[in-house]
Coordinates of C-alpha atoms in Angstrom, one line a residue:
M25 CA -67.3 5.5 -30.9
N26 CA -66.3 2.5 -33.1
E27 CA -67.6 -0.8 -32.3
P28 CA -64.9 -3.1 -30.9
L29 CA -63.8 -5.6 -33.6
L30 CA -62.9 -9.5 -32.9
I31 CA -61.3 -11.5 -35.7
V32 CA -61.5 -15.2 -35.5
I33 CA -58.9 -17.1 -37.3
G34 CA -60.7 -20.5 -38.0
Y35 CA -59.1 -23.8 -38.5
V36 CA -62.3 -24.7 -40.6
W37 CA -65.5 -22.9 -41.3
P38 CA -68.1 -23.6 -38.5
E39 CA -70.1 -26.8 -39.0
P40 CA -72.5 -26.9 -36.0
N41 CA -74.3 -30.0 -37.2
S42 CA -71.0 -31.8 -37.9
S43 CA -69.0 -31.4 -34.9
A44 CA -69.0 -29.9 -31.3
A45 CA -66.4 -27.6 -32.3
G46 CA -68.5 -26.0 -34.8
S47 CA -71.3 -25.4 -32.0
R48 CA -68.7 -23.9 -29.7
M49 CA -67.2 -21.6 -32.1
L50 CA -70.8 -20.2 -32.8
S51 CA -71.2 -19.8 -29.1
L52 CA -68.1 -17.9 -28.9
I53 CA -69.3 -15.6 -31.9
R54 CA -72.8 -15.1 -30.4
L55 CA -71.2 -14.1 -27.1
Y56 CA -69.3 -11.3 -28.8
R57 CA -72.1 -10.2 -31.1
Q58 CA -74.5 -9.9 -28.0
H59 CA -71.9 -7.2 -26.4
G60 CA -72.1 -5.2 -29.4
W61 CA -68.7 -6.4 -31.1
Q62 CA -68.3 -6.5 -34.8
V63 CA -66.8 -10.1 -35.8
I64 CA -64.9 -11.1 -38.9
F65 CA -64.3 -14.9 -39.4
A66 CA -61.2 -15.5 -41.5
S67 CA -60.0 -19.1 -42.5
S68 CA -57.7 -20.4 -45.1
A69 CA -60.0 -23.8 -45.2
E70 CA -62.2 -24.4 -48.1
K71 CA -65.8 -23.9 -47.7
S72 CA -67.7 -26.8 -47.2
P73 CA -71.4 -27.6 -48.0
H74 CA -72.3 -28.2 -44.4
R75 CA -70.9 -25.0 -43.1
F76 CA -72.9 -22.4 -41.0
D77 CA -74.2 -19.1 -42.9
L78 CA -72.2 -16.4 -40.6
N79 CA -74.1 -13.9 -42.4
E80 CA -77.2 -15.0 -40.0
L81 CA -75.3 -13.6 -37.1
G82 CA -74.1 -10.6 -38.8
V83 CA -70.6 -11.9 -39.2
A84 CA -68.3 -11.0 -42.1
E85 CA -66.3 -13.8 -43.7
Q86 CA -62.8 -13.4 -45.2
L87 CA -60.8 -16.0 -47.1
I88 CA -57.1 -15.8 -46.0
V89 CA -53.8 -17.5 -47.3
L90 CA -51.3 -19.3 -45.4
N91 CA -47.6 -18.1 -45.3
D92 CA -48.5 -14.8 -47.1
N93 CA -48.1 -11.1 -46.2
S94 CA -51.1 -10.2 -47.6
F95 CA -52.7 -11.3 -44.2
D96 CA -50.4 -8.8 -42.5
A97 CA -51.5 -5.8 -44.5
W98 CA -55.4 -6.8 -44.1
I99 CA -55.1 -7.1 -40.2
A100 CA -53.0 -4.1 -39.9
Q101 CA -55.6 -2.1 -41.7
L102 CA -58.5 -3.5 -39.6
Q103 CA -56.6 -3.1 -36.2
P104 CA -58.9 -5.6 -34.2
T105 CA -59.6 -5.0 -30.4
A106 CA -58.9 -8.9 -30.3
V107 CA -58.2 -11.9 -32.1
L108 CA -59.2 -15.5 -31.5
F109 CA -57.1 -18.3 -32.9
D110 CA -59.3 -21.5 -33.3
R111 CA -56.8 -24.3 -32.3
F112 CA -53.1 -23.9 -31.4
M113 CA -51.9 -24.4 -34.9
L114 CA -53.7 -21.2 -36.0
E115 CA -51.7 -19.4 -33.4
E116 CA -48.4 -21.0 -34.7
Q117 CA -49.3 -20.0 -38.1
F118 CA -50.7 -16.2 -37.4
G119 CA -49.5 -15.4 -34.1
W120 CA -46.6 -13.8 -34.9
R121 CA -48.2 -11.8 -37.8
V122 CA -50.8 -10.7 -35.3
E123 CA -48.5 -9.4 -32.8
Q124 CA -46.4 -7.6 -35.6
A125 CA -49.3 -6.0 -37.1
C126 CA -51.7 -5.2 -34.4
P127 CA -49.5 -5.5 -31.0
D128 CA -52.3 -4.2 -28.9
A129 CA -55.0 -6.7 -30.0
M130 CA -55.8 -9.2 -27.0
R131 CA -54.9 -12.7 -28.3
I132 CA -57.2 -15.7 -27.2
L133 CA -56.7 -19.1 -28.1
D134 CA -59.7 -21.5 -28.1
M135 CA -58.2 -25.0 -27.4
E136 CA -61.5 -27.0 -28.5
D137 CA -59.8 -29.7 -26.5
V138 CA -56.1 -30.6 -25.3
H139 CA -54.5 -32.1 -28.6
A140 CA -51.7 -33.3 -26.6
L141 CA -53.8 -35.3 -24.4
R142 CA -56.0 -36.8 -27.1
D143 CA -52.7 -37.7 -28.9
A144 CA -51.3 -39.2 -25.7
R145 CA -54.3 -41.3 -25.2
Q146 CA -54.4 -42.5 -28.7
R147 CA -50.9 -43.5 -28.7
A148 CA -51.4 -45.2 -25.5
F149 CA -54.3 -47.2 -26.9
K150 CA -52.3 -48.4 -29.9
D151 CA -49.5 -49.6 -27.6
G152 CA -52.1 -51.5 -25.8
S153 CA -51.8 -49.7 -22.4
S154 CA -54.5 -50.6 -19.9
D155 CA -55.2 -47.3 -18.9
T156 CA -55.6 -44.9 -21.6
R157 CA -57.4 -42.3 -19.5
Y158 CA -54.3 -41.5 -17.5
P159 CA -51.3 -42.0 -20.0
A160 CA -47.9 -42.0 -18.7
P161 CA -45.7 -38.9 -18.8
G162 CA -43.9 -40.2 -21.5
Y163 CA -46.8 -39.9 -23.7
L164 CA -48.1 -36.6 -22.4
N165 CA -44.7 -34.9 -22.7
S166 CA -44.8 -34.9 -26.5
E167 CA -43.6 -32.7 -29.2
L168 CA -47.0 -31.8 -29.7
A169 CA -47.5 -31.0 -26.1
L170 CA -44.6 -28.8 -26.3
R171 CA -46.1 -26.9 -29.1
E172 CA -49.7 -26.7 -27.7
I173 CA -48.5 -25.3 -24.2
A174 CA -46.0 -22.6 -25.8
A175 CA -49.1 -21.4 -27.6
I176 CA -50.9 -21.1 -24.6
Y177 CA -48.3 -19.0 -23.0
R178 CA -47.9 -16.7 -26.0
C179 CA -51.8 -15.9 -25.7
D180 CA -53.2 -13.6 -23.3
L181 CA -56.1 -16.2 -22.6
T182 CA -56.8 -19.7 -23.5
L183 CA -60.4 -21.2 -23.3
V184 CA -60.4 -24.6 -22.1
I185 CA -63.6 -26.8 -22.5
S186 CA -63.3 -29.6 -19.9
E187 CA -62.7 -29.2 -16.0
F188 CA -60.5 -32.5 -16.3
E189 CA -58.3 -30.5 -18.8
M190 CA -58.2 -27.4 -16.4
Q191 CA -56.7 -29.7 -14.0
L192 CA -54.1 -31.4 -16.3
L193 CA -53.0 -28.1 -17.5
Q194 CA -52.4 -26.6 -14.1
H195 CA -51.0 -29.8 -12.3
H196 CA -49.1 -31.6 -15.2
Y197 CA -48.0 -28.9 -17.6
Q198 CA -47.8 -26.3 -14.6
V199 CA -49.9 -23.7 -16.6
P200 CA -50.7 -20.9 -14.4
L201 CA -54.7 -20.4 -13.5
E202 CA -54.6 -16.8 -14.6
L203 CA -53.9 -17.9 -18.3
L204 CA -56.8 -20.2 -18.3
C205 CA -60.5 -19.6 -18.6
Y206 CA -63.1 -22.4 -18.3
C207 CA -65.7 -22.5 -21.1
P208 CA -67.8 -25.5 -21.3
L209 CA -70.3 -26.4 -24.1
L210 CA -73.3 -24.2 -23.8
Q211 CA -77.1 -24.6 -24.1
W212 CA -78.5 -21.4 -25.3
Q213 CA -82.2 -22.3 -25.4
A214 CA -84.6 -22.9 -22.7
L215 CA -84.4 -26.9 -22.0
E216 CA -87.8 -28.6 -23.2
P217 CA -88.6 -32.3 -22.4
S218 CA -88.8 -34.5 -25.2
N219 CA -92.1 -35.2 -26.9
Y220 CA -91.0 -38.9 -27.5
S221 CA -91.5 -41.2 -24.7
F222 CA -89.9 -44.5 -24.0
A223 CA -92.4 -46.4 -26.0
E224 CA -92.4 -44.2 -29.0
R225 CA -88.5 -44.4 -29.2
Q226 CA -86.7 -47.3 -30.8
H227 CA -83.3 -48.4 -31.8
F228 CA -79.8 -47.4 -30.8
I229 CA -77.9 -44.2 -32.1
A230 CA -74.3 -43.4 -32.6
I231 CA -73.1 -40.2 -34.0
G232 CA -69.8 -38.2 -34.6
N233 CA -67.7 -36.8 -37.7
F234 CA -66.1 -39.9 -39.2
R235 CA -62.8 -37.6 -39.8
H236 CA -62.2 -37.6 -36.0
A237 CA -60.1 -40.6 -34.9
P238 CA -61.9 -41.5 -31.7
N239 CA -65.1 -41.6 -33.5
W240 CA -63.8 -43.9 -36.1
Q241 CA -62.2 -46.1 -33.5
S242 CA -65.9 -45.9 -31.6
V243 CA -67.5 -47.4 -34.9
L244 CA -64.9 -50.3 -35.1
W245 CA -65.9 -51.1 -31.4
L246 CA -69.5 -50.9 -31.8
R247 CA -69.1 -53.4 -34.9
E248 CA -67.4 -55.8 -32.4
L249 CA -70.1 -55.2 -29.7
W250 CA -73.3 -55.1 -31.8
P251 CA -73.5 -58.8 -32.2
A252 CA -74.1 -59.4 -28.8
I253 CA -76.5 -56.9 -28.3
R254 CA -78.4 -57.9 -31.2
A255 CA -78.5 -61.5 -30.1
Q256 CA -80.5 -60.3 -27.1
L257 CA -82.4 -57.6 -28.9
P258 CA -83.2 -59.1 -32.2
A259 CA -85.7 -56.2 -33.3
A260 CA -83.4 -53.4 -32.5
E261 CA -81.1 -51.4 -34.9
L262 CA -78.1 -49.4 -34.5
H263 CA -78.2 -46.3 -36.6
I264 CA -74.5 -44.6 -37.1
Y265 CA -74.7 -41.0 -38.3
G266 CA -71.7 -38.7 -39.1
A267 CA -70.3 -36.2 -41.3
Y268 CA -67.9 -37.2 -44.0
P269 CA -68.2 -41.2 -43.9
P270 CA -65.2 -42.7 -46.0
P271 CA -65.9 -45.7 -48.1
K272 CA -64.2 -47.9 -45.2
A273 CA -67.2 -46.9 -43.0
T274 CA -70.0 -47.2 -45.6
A275 CA -68.4 -50.7 -46.2
L276 CA -69.6 -51.7 -42.8
H277 CA -73.0 -51.0 -43.7
Q278 CA -75.2 -54.4 -42.9
P279 CA -79.0 -53.8 -42.9
K280 CA -79.6 -57.6 -42.5
V281 CA -78.2 -57.6 -39.0
G282 CA -79.3 -54.2 -38.0
F283 CA -76.0 -52.2 -38.4
H284 CA -76.8 -49.1 -40.4
I285 CA -74.3 -46.6 -41.6
K286 CA -76.4 -43.4 -42.2
G287 CA -73.9 -40.6 -42.8
W288 CA -75.1 -37.1 -42.6
A289 CA -78.0 -36.3 -40.2
D290 CA -79.8 -33.1 -41.6
D291 CA -81.5 -32.6 -38.0
V292 CA -79.5 -34.2 -35.1
A293 CA -82.2 -33.3 -32.6
Q294 CA -84.8 -35.1 -34.8
V295 CA -82.7 -38.3 -35.0
M296 CA -81.5 -38.3 -31.4
Q297 CA -84.9 -37.8 -29.9
Q298 CA -86.4 -40.9 -31.8
A299 CA -83.4 -43.0 -30.6
R300 CA -84.0 -44.9 -27.4
V301 CA -80.3 -45.1 -26.5
C302 CA -77.0 -43.4 -27.5
L303 CA -74.2 -45.4 -27.8
A304 CA -70.6 -43.9 -27.4
P305 CA -67.8 -46.5 -26.5
L306 CA -64.8 -44.2 -26.9
A307 CA -61.2 -45.8 -26.2
F308 CA -59.7 -42.4 -26.2
G309 CA -60.3 -38.9 -27.0
A310 CA -60.4 -35.5 -24.8
G311 CA -62.5 -32.5 -24.5
L312 CA -66.4 -32.7 -24.0
K313 CA -68.5 -35.0 -26.3
G314 CA -70.9 -33.0 -28.2
K315 CA -72.9 -36.4 -29.1
L316 CA -73.3 -37.0 -25.5
F317 CA -74.3 -33.3 -24.8
D318 CA -76.8 -33.5 -27.6
A319 CA -78.1 -36.9 -26.0
M320 CA -78.7 -35.1 -22.7
V321 CA -80.5 -32.2 -24.4
Q322 CA -82.8 -34.3 -26.4
G323 CA -83.5 -36.6 -23.4
T324 CA -81.6 -39.7 -24.9
P325 CA -79.8 -41.9 -22.3
S326 CA -76.4 -42.9 -23.3
V327 CA -74.0 -45.8 -22.6
T328 CA -70.5 -44.5 -22.6
T329 CA -66.8 -45.1 -21.2
P330 CA -65.2 -43.1 -18.5
I331 CA -63.3 -41.2 -21.1
G332 CA -66.6 -40.2 -22.8
A333 CA -68.0 -39.2 -19.8
E334 CA -65.1 -37.2 -18.6
G335 CA -65.7 -33.5 -17.6
M336 CA -69.5 -33.7 -18.3
H337 CA -71.6 -34.7 -15.2
G338 CA -69.5 -33.4 -12.3
D339 CA -70.9 -35.2 -8.9
L340 CA -74.2 -35.6 -10.7
P341 CA -75.4 -39.3 -11.6
W342 CA -74.6 -40.1 -15.6
P343 CA -77.7 -40.1 -17.6
G344 CA -77.4 -43.9 -18.5
K345 CA -74.3 -46.2 -18.0
I346 CA -70.7 -45.7 -17.7
A347 CA -68.5 -48.9 -18.5
G348 CA -65.0 -49.7 -19.5
E349 CA -65.1 -53.2 -20.8
A350 CA -66.8 -54.7 -23.7
D351 CA -68.9 -57.2 -21.6
Q352 CA -69.9 -54.2 -19.4
L353 CA -70.9 -51.9 -22.4
I354 CA -73.0 -54.8 -23.8
A355 CA -74.7 -55.3 -20.6
A356 CA -75.5 -51.7 -20.0
A357 CA -77.0 -51.2 -23.6
I358 CA -79.4 -53.9 -23.2
E359 CA -80.5 -53.1 -19.9
L360 CA -81.0 -49.3 -20.4
Y361 CA -82.8 -50.3 -23.6
Q362 CA -85.1 -52.7 -22.1
N363 CA -85.7 -51.0 -18.4
E364 CA -88.1 -48.1 -18.7
L365 CA -88.1 -47.2 -15.1
L366 CA -84.0 -47.2 -15.4
W367 CA -84.3 -45.4 -18.7
S368 CA -86.7 -42.5 -17.4
E369 CA -84.3 -42.0 -14.4
A370 CA -81.4 -41.6 -16.9
Q371 CA -83.2 -39.2 -19.0
A372 CA -84.2 -37.0 -15.9
N373 CA -80.4 -37.1 -15.0
G374 CA -79.5 -35.7 -18.4
Y375 CA -81.8 -32.8 -18.1
R376 CA -80.5 -32.1 -14.6
C377 CA -76.8 -32.2 -15.8
V378 CA -77.6 -29.5 -18.6
Q379 CA -79.5 -27.4 -16.3
Q380 CA -76.8 -27.2 -13.6
R381 CA -73.7 -27.4 -15.6
F382 CA -74.2 -26.1 -19.2
L383 CA -77.0 -23.4 -19.5
A384 CA -75.5 -20.3 -21.3
S385 CA -77.4 -17.9 -18.9
Q386 CA -75.2 -19.1 -16.1
W387 CA -71.8 -19.3 -17.8
L388 CA -71.7 -16.2 -20.3
P389 CA -71.4 -13.5 -17.6
V390 CA -68.7 -15.4 -15.9
L391 CA -66.9 -16.0 -19.2
W392 CA -67.5 -12.2 -20.4
S393 CA -66.2 -10.8 -17.0
Q394 CA -63.0 -12.8 -17.4
L395 CA -62.3 -12.1 -21.0
E396 CA -63.0 -8.1 -20.3
Q397 CA -60.7 -8.1 -17.2
V398 CA -57.9 -9.6 -19.1
R399 CA -58.3 -7.1 -22.2
L400 CA -58.8 -4.2 -20.0
Q401 CA -55.7 -4.8 -17.9
L402 CA -53.7 -6.4 -20.8
T403 CA -50.3 -4.6 -20.1
D404 CA -50.3 -5.9 -16.5
F405 CA -51.1 -9.6 -17.6
R406 CA -48.5 -9.6 -20.2
Q407 CA -45.9 -8.3 -17.8
R408 CA -46.6 -11.0 -15.4
N409 CA -46.5 -13.7 -18.2
F410 CA -42.7 -13.6 -18.4
T411 CA -42.6 -17.2 -20.0
G412 CA -44.9 -16.0 -22.5
Q413 CA -42.6 -13.1 -23.5
M414 CA -39.7 -15.2 -23.6
L415 CA -41.6 -17.9 -25.8
R416 CA -42.6 -15.0 -28.3
H417 CA -39.2 -13.7 -28.6
H418 CA -37.5 -17.1 -29.4
A419 CA -40.6 -19.1 -31.0
Y420 CA -41.7 -16.2 -33.1
R421 CA -38.5 -15.7 -34.7
S422 CA -38.2 -19.4 -35.8
T423 CA -41.9 -19.5 -36.9
K424 CA -41.7 -16.1 -38.6
F425 CA -38.5 -17.1 -40.8
M426 CA -40.1 -20.5 -41.8
G427 CA -43.2 -18.3 -43.0
Q428 CA -41.1 -16.0 -44.9
W429 CA -39.0 -18.9 -46.3
I430 CA -42.2 -20.6 -47.6
E431 CA -43.8 -17.4 -48.9
A432 CA -40.6 -16.6 -50.7
K433 CA -40.2 -20.1 -52.2
T434 CA -43.9 -20.0 -53.3
R435 CA -43.2 -16.5 -55.1
L436 CA -40.2 -17.7 -56.9
Q437 CA -41.9 -20.7 -57.9
Q438 CA -44.7 -18.7 -59.4
F439 CA -42.4 -16.5 -61.2
T440 CA -40.5 -19.4 -62.8
E441 CA -43.7 -20.8 -64.0
K442 CA -44.6 -17.4 -65.6
S443 CA -41.3 -16.8 -67.3

């Protein structure tokens, strides 16, 4: 009997040291490999120097082309058991092609986070809203939301990273629970306490991919907060790490005042363990924050905003401080950096949060059970999802014709250039 096959259509090649999205994707791939599935990761993106070598997991790699029927022939020949779309934009691009070439394949959407929520919060922030965490319906009911929710309905199951977003999708956007599967960040290895004590650690750390708008805004806010923190802690430094720092970021590098733009971190665990406090003043964003998850795992207490902590600690105490205003963030950072007892309690709270909420050994059986339940009863699930059938009937037609028009235009241009 042939092994079942999962094809992942990736937005980018996984970079676990650059973003939480990269780590999450590797978790999903490992889950399928553990259950004996073949996995092929396909993407049209350029391969970056920081990408993970998927061959280490026994995963084949395939370059694909947007708006080109070569994809149709390729996937039709393989006839995968399931296809996973990495973000809703990939479902828009390839969903109709997958359905046409292999209609019996289960279609899974991994949201990463709710893009419509992140976008709504960012626009609310730019408009000066006093509450960016709960944007008004006018922000939430955007064209982006219409596209994203439609993609959820067109798929058989959607993986949602945050409990907050599970509630938002059900209560605001009225998505049936049957179409959703909670899948948080996962800690695969046994949790080991950090070897670095309070006294052995020094300085503040901030980390995050500079291409991600919430992270860049966080750096700008840190630049405003830092003088007041530095005035109280003149020996402390702030080390800001992240992939792909643009010139506007490196221009902020000011060693004389302890504000260091470090750029790429070769070993996130090492730099996180050596820092005493992680700072993440996020004014907007969505999903779960990989930087704060890493801080918990490495025993580094953190200071963040309600949006930063969202969906991460449940009813457990936060491993550090949560504050929404500038003066509160400054005071929290200074106190946590100086108070060893408070710091030690925060570190213990972080370990407890990971143990109770993010261990892979706890979540993987639940996740796999739901994935298999849908796959094995695919016809019944699709019959109950009439809205999905309707959206595929209409939306795929327009998407399909647009894709074919772009393909025809490209081929005509190539022909003209040759002749």
